[in-house]
PDB file of C-alpha atoms in Angstrom:
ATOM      1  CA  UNK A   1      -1.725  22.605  16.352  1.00 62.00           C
ATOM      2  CA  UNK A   2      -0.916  21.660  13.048  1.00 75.00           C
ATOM      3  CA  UNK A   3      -3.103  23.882  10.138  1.00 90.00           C
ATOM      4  CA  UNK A   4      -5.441  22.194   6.889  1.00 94.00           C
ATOM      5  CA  UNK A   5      -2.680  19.841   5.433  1.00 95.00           C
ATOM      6  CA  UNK A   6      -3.085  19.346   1.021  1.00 96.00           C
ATOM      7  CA  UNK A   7      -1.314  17.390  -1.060  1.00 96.00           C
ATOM      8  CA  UNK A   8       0.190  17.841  -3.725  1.00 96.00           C
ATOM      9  CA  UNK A   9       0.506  21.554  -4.061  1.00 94.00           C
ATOM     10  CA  UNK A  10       1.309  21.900  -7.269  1.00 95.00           C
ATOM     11  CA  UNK A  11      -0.147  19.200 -10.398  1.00 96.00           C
ATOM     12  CA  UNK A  12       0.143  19.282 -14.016  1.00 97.00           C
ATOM     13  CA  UNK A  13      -1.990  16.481 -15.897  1.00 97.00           C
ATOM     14  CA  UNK A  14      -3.508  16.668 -19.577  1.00 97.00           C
ATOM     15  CA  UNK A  15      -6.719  16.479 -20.501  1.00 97.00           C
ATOM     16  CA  UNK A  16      -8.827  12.949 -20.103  1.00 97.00           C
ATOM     17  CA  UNK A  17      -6.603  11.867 -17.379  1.00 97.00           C
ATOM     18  CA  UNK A  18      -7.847  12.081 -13.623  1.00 97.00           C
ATOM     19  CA  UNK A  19      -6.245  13.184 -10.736  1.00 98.00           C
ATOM     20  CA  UNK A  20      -6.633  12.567  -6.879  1.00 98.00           C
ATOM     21  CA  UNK A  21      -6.433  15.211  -4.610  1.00 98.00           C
ATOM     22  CA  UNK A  22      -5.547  14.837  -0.760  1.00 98.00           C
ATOM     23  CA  UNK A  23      -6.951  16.881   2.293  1.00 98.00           C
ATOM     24  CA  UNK A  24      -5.822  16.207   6.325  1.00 97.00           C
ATOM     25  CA  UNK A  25      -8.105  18.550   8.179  1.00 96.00           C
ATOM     26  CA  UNK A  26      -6.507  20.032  11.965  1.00 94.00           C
ATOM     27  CA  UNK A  27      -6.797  17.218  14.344  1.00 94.00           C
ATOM     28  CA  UNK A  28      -9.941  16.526  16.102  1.00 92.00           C
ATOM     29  CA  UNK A  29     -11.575  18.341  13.078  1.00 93.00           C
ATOM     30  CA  UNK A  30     -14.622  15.557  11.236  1.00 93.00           C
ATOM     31  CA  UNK A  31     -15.851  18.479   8.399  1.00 92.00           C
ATOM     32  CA  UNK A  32     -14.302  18.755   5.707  1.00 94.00           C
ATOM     33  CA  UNK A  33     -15.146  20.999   2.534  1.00 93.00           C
ATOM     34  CA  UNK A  34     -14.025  21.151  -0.921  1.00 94.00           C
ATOM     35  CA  UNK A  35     -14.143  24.402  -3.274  1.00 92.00           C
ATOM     36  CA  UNK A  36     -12.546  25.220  -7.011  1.00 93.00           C
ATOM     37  CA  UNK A  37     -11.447  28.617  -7.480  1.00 89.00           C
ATOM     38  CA  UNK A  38     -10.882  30.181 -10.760  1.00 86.00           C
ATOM     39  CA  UNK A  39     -10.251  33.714 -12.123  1.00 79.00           C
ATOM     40  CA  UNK A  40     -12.854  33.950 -13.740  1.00 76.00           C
ATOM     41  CA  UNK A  41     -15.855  32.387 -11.686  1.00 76.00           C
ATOM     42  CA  UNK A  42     -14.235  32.962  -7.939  1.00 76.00           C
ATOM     43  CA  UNK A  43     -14.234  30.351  -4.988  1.00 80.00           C
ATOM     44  CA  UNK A  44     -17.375  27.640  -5.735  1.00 85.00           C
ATOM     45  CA  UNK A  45     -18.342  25.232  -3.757  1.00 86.00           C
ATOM     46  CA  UNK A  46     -17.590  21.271  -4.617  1.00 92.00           C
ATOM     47  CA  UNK A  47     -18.650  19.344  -1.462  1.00 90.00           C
ATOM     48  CA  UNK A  48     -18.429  18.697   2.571  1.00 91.00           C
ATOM     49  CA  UNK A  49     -17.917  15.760   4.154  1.00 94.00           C
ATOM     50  CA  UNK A  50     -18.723  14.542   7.554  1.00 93.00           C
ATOM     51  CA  UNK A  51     -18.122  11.451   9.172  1.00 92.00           C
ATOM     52  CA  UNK A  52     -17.085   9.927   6.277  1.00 94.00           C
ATOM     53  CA  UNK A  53     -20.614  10.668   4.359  1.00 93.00           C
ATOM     54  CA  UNK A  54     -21.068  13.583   1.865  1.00 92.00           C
ATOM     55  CA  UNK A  55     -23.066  15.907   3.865  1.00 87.00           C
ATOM     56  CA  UNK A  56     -23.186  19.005   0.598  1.00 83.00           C
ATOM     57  CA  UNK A  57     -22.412  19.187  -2.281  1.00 86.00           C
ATOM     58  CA  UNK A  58     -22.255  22.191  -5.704  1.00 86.00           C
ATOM     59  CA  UNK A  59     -23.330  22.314  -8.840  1.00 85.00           C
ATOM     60  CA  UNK A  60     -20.633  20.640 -10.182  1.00 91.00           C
ATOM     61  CA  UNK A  61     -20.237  17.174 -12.906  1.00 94.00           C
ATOM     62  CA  UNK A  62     -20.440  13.890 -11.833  1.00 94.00           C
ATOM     63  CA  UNK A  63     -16.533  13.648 -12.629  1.00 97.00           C
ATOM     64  CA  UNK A  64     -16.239  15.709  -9.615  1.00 97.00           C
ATOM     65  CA  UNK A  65     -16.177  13.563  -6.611  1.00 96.00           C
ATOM     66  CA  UNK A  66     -15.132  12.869  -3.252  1.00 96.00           C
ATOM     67  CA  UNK A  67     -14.481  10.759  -0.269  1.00 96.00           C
ATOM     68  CA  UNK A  68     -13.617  10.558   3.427  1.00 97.00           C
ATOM     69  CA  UNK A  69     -12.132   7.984   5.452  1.00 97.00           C
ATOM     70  CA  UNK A  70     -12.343   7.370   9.593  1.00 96.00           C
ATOM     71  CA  UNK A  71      -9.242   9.491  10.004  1.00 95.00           C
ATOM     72  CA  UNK A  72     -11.274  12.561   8.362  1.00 96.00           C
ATOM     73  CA  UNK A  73      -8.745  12.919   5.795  1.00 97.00           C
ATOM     74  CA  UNK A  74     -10.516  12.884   2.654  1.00 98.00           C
ATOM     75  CA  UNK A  75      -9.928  13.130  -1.033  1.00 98.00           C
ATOM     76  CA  UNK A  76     -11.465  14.582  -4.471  1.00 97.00           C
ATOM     77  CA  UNK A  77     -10.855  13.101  -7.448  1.00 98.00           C
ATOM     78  CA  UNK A  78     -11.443  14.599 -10.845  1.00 97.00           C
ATOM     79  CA  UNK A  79     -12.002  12.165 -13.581  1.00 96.00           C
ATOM     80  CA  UNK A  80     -11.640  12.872 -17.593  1.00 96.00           C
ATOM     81  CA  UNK A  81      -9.865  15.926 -16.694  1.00 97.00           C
ATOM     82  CA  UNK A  82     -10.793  18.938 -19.296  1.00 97.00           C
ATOM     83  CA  UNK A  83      -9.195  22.610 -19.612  1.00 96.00           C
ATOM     84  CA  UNK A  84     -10.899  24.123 -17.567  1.00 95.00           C
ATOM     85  CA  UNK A  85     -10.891  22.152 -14.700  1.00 96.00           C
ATOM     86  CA  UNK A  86      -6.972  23.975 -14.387  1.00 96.00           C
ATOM     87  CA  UNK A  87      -7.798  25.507 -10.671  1.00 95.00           C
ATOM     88  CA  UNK A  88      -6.575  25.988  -7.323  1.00 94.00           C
ATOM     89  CA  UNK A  89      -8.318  23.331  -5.514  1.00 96.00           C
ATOM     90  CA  UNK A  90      -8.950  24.853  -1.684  1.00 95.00           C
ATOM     91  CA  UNK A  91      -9.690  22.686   1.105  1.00 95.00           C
ATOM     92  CA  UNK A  92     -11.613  23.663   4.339  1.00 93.00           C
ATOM     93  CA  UNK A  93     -11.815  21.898   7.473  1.00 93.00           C
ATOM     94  CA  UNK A  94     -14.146  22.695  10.699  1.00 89.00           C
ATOM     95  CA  UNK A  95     -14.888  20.949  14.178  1.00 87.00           C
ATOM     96  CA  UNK A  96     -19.103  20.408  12.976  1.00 79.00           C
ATOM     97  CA  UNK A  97     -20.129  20.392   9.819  1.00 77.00           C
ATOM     98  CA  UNK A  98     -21.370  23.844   8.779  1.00 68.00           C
ATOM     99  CA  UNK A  99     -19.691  25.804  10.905  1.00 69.00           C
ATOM    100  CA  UNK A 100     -18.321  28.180   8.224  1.00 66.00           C
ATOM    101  CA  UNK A 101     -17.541  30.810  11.346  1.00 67.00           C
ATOM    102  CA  UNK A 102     -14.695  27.936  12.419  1.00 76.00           C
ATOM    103  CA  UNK A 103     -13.738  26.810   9.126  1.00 82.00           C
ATOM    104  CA  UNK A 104     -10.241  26.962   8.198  1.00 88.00           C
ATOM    105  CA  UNK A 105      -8.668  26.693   5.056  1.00 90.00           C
ATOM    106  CA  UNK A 106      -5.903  24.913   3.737  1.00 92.00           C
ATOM    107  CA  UNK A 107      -2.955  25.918   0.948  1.00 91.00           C
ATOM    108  CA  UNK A 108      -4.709  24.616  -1.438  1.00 93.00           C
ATOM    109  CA  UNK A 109      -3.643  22.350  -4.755  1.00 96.00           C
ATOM    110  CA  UNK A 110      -3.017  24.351  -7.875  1.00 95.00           C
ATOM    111  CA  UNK A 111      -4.258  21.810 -11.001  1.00 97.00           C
ATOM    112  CA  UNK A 112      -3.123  22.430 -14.619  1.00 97.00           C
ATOM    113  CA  UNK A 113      -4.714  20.654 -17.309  1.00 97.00           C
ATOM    114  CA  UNK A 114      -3.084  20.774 -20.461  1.00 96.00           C
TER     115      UNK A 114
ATOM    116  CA  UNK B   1     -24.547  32.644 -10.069  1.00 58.00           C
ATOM    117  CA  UNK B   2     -23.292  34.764  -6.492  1.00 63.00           C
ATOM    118  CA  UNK B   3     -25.822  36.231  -4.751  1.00 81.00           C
ATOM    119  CA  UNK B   4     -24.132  38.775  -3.587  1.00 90.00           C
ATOM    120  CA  UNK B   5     -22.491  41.285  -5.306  1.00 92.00           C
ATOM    121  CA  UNK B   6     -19.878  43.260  -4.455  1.00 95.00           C
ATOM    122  CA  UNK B   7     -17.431  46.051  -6.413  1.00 96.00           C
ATOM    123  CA  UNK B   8     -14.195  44.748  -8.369  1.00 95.00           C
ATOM    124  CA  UNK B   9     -11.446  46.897  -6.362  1.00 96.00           C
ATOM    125  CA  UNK B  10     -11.130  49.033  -3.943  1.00 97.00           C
ATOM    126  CA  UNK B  11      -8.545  51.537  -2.685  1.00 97.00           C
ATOM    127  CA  UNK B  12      -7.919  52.423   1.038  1.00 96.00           C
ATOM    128  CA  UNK B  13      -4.998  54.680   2.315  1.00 96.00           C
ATOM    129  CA  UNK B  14      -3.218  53.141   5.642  1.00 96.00           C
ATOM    130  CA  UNK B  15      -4.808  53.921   9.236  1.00 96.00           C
ATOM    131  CA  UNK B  16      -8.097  55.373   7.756  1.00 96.00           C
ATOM    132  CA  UNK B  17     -11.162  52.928   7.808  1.00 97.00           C
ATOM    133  CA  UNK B  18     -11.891  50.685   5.361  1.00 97.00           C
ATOM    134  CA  UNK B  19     -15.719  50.116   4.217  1.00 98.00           C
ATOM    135  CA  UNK B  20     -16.509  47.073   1.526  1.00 97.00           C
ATOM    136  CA  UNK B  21     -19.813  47.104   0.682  1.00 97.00           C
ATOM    137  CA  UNK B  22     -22.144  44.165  -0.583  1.00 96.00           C
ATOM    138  CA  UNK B  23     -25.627  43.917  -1.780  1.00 95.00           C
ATOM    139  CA  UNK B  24     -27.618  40.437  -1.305  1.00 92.00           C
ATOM    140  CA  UNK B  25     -31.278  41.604  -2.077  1.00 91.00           C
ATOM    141  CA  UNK B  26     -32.351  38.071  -2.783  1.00 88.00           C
ATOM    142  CA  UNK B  27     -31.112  36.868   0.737  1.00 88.00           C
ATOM    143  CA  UNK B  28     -33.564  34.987   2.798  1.00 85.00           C
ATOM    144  CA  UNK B  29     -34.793  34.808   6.042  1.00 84.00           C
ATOM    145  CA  UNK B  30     -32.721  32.187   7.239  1.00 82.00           C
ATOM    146  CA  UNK B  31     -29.389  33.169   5.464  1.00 85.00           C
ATOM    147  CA  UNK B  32     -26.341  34.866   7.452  1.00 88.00           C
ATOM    148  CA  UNK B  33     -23.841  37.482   5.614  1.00 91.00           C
ATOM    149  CA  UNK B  34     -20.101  35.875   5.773  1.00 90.00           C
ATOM    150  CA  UNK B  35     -17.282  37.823   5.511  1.00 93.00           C
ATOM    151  CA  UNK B  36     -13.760  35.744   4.071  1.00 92.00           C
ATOM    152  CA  UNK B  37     -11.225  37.470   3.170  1.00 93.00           C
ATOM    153  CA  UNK B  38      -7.815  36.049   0.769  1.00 91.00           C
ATOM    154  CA  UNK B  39      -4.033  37.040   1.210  1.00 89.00           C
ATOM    155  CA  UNK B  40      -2.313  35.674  -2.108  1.00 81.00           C
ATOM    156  CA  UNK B  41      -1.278  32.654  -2.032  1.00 72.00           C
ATOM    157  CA  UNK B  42      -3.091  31.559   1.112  1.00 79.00           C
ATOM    158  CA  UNK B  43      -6.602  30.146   1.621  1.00 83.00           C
ATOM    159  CA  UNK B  44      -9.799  32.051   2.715  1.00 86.00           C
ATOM    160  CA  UNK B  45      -9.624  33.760   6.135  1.00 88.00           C
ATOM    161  CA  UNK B  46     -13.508  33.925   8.404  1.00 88.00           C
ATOM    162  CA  UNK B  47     -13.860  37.039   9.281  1.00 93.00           C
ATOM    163  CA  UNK B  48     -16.949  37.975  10.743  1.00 93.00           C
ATOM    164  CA  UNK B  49     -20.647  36.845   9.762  1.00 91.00           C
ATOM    165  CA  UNK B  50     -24.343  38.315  10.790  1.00 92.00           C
ATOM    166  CA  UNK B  51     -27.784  37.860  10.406  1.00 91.00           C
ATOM    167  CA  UNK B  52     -29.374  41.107  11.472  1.00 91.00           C
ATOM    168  CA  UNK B  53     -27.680  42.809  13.965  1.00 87.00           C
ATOM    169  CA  UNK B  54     -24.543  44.923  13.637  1.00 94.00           C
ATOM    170  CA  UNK B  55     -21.795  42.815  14.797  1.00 95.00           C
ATOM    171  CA  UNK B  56     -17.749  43.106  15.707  1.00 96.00           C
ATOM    172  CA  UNK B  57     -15.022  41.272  16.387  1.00 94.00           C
ATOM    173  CA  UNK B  58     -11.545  42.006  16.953  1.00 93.00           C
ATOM    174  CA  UNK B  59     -10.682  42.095  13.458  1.00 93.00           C
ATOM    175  CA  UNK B  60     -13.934  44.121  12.174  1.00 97.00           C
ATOM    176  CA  UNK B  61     -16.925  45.590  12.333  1.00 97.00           C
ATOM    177  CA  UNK B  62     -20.818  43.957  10.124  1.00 97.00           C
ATOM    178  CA  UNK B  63     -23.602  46.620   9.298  1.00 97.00           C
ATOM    179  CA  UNK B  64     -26.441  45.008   8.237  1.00 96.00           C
ATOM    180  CA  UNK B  65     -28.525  47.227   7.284  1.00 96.00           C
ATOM    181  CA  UNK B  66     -32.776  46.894   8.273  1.00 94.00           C
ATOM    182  CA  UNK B  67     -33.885  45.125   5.271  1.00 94.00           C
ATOM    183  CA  UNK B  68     -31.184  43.324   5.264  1.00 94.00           C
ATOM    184  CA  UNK B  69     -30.619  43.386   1.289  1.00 94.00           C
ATOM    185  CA  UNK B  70     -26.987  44.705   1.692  1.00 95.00           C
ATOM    186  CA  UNK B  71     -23.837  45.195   4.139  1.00 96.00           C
ATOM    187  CA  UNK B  72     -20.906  46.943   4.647  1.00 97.00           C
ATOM    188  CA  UNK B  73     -17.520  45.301   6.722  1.00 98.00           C
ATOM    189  CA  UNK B  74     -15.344  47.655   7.872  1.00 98.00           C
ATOM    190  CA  UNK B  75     -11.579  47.216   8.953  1.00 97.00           C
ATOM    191  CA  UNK B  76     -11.587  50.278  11.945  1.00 96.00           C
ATOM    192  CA  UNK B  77      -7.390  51.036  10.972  1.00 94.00           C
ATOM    193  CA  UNK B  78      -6.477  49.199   7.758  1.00 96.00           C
ATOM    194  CA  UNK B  79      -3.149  48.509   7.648  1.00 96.00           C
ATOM    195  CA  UNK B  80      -0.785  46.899   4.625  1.00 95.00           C
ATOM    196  CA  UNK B  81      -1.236  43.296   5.587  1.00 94.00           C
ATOM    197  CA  UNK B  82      -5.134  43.977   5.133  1.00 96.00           C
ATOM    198  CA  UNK B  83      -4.445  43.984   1.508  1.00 96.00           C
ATOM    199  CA  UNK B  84      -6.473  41.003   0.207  1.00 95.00           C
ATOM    200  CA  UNK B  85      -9.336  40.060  -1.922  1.00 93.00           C
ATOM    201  CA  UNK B  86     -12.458  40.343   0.201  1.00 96.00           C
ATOM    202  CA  UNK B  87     -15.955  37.791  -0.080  1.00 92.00           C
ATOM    203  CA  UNK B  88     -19.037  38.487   0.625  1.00 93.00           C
ATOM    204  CA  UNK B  89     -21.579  35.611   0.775  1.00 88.00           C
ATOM    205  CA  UNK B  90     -25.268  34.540   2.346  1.00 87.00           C
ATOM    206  CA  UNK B  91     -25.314  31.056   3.478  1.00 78.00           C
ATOM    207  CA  UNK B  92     -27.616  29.213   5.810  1.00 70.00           C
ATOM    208  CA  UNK B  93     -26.759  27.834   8.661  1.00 60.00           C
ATOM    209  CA  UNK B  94     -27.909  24.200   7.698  1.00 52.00           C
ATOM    210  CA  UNK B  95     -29.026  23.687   4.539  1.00 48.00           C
ATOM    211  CA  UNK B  96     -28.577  20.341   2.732  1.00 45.00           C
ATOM    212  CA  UNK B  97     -28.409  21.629  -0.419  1.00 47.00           C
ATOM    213  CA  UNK B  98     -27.213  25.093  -0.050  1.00 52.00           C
ATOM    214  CA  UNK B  99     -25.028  26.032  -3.385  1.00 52.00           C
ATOM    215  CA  UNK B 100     -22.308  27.973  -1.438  1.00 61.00           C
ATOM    216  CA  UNK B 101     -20.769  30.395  -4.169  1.00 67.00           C
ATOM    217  CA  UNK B 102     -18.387  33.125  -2.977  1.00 72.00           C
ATOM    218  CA  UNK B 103     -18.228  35.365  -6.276  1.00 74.00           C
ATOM    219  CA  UNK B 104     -15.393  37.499  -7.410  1.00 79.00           C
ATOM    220  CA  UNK B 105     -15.216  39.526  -4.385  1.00 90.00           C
ATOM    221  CA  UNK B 106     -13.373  42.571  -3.866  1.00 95.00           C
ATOM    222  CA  UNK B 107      -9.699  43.212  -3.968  1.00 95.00           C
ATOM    223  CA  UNK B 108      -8.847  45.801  -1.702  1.00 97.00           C
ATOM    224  CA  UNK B 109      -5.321  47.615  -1.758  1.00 96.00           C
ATOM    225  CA  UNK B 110      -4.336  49.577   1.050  1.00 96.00           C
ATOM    226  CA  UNK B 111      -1.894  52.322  -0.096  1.00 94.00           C
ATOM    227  CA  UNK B 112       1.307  53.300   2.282  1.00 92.00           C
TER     228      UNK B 112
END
């Protein structure tokens, strides 16, 4: 069975642009979470999705957002990118929402903003 | 802000146990201890997770301990590939809302 599928892996964009970010959970996986991780704050929650509705989400800015479609792939988008938005972007998918015990994580997307 | 927290590094030699500690003295009733753990350049790995009993799995072993305001996972034989930044966090099981933050974690280096 394939693993948590991202796309791109790697993305450099400057600042005030946006960016889309793509997620394929494992098949017959419907949860999918988002997280930012960063040196200097660690892995932080952005946002899960379930059945195409956002079930979570972080303390994070309303240019942080997210979407899911039938096929549980989902996608984040970042709008009015800034500095320090540069982060590897993880993606998590599980069978039920919440079931961080079965939640499996992708490659993740490393973002630059310069 | 984490609420856990946890120590920066840690050292381990190879085939002795390794024990991480973490303190959570703000966790709730409700809230379970996770254990993830991340091999550069790969995403978070579950490990194990408890609410008040000790628990193990094939991978390791959770002591909670009674008032439940901090934990220990231990890796019984650490070995090389156990080399990996470790995170502790307290989540609930269903929480609308619940801010999940991992922290910094630790980074643990197993020495040959």
């Amino acid at each position: 069975k394939a693993g948590v599928t991202q796309t791109p892996r790697y993305l450099i964009k400057t600042r005030g642009q946006q960016v889309t970010l793509s997620c394929s959970p494992i098949s017959g996986h419907r949860s999918v979470s988002w997280y930012q991780q960063t040196p200097g704050q660690g892995l932080q929650f952005l946002f899960e999705y379930f059945s195409e509705t956002q079930r979570n989400k972080g303390n994070f800015p309303g240019r942080f957002s997210g979407r899911q479609f039938s096929n549980s792939r989902s996608e984040m988008n970042v709008s009015t990118l800034e500095l320090g938005d540069s982060a590897l972007y993880l993606c998590a998918s599980s069978l039920v929402p919440s079931s961080y015990n079965e939640q499996f994580f992708g490659p993740g997307t490393r973002l630059t903003v310069l | 802000d984490a609420k856990t927290t946890q120590p920066p590094s840690m050292d381990c030699a190879e085939g002795r146990a390794a024990n991480l500690p973490c303190n959570h003295s703000t966790i709730s009733g409700n809230e379970y201890v996770y254990w993830y753990r991340q091999i550069h350049s790969q995403g978070p790995q579950y490990i194990i997770h408890g609410l008040k009993n000790n628990e193990t799995n094939e991978m390791a072993s959770l002591i909670i301990t009674e008032d439940r305001k901090s934990s220990t996972l231990i890796l019984p034989h650490a070995t090389l590939r156990d080399t990996a930044v470790y995170y502790c966090i307290v989540r609930g099981r269903e929480n609308r809302d619940d801010k999940i933050i991992f922290g910094k974690g630790t980074r643990l280096h197993i020495l040959p």
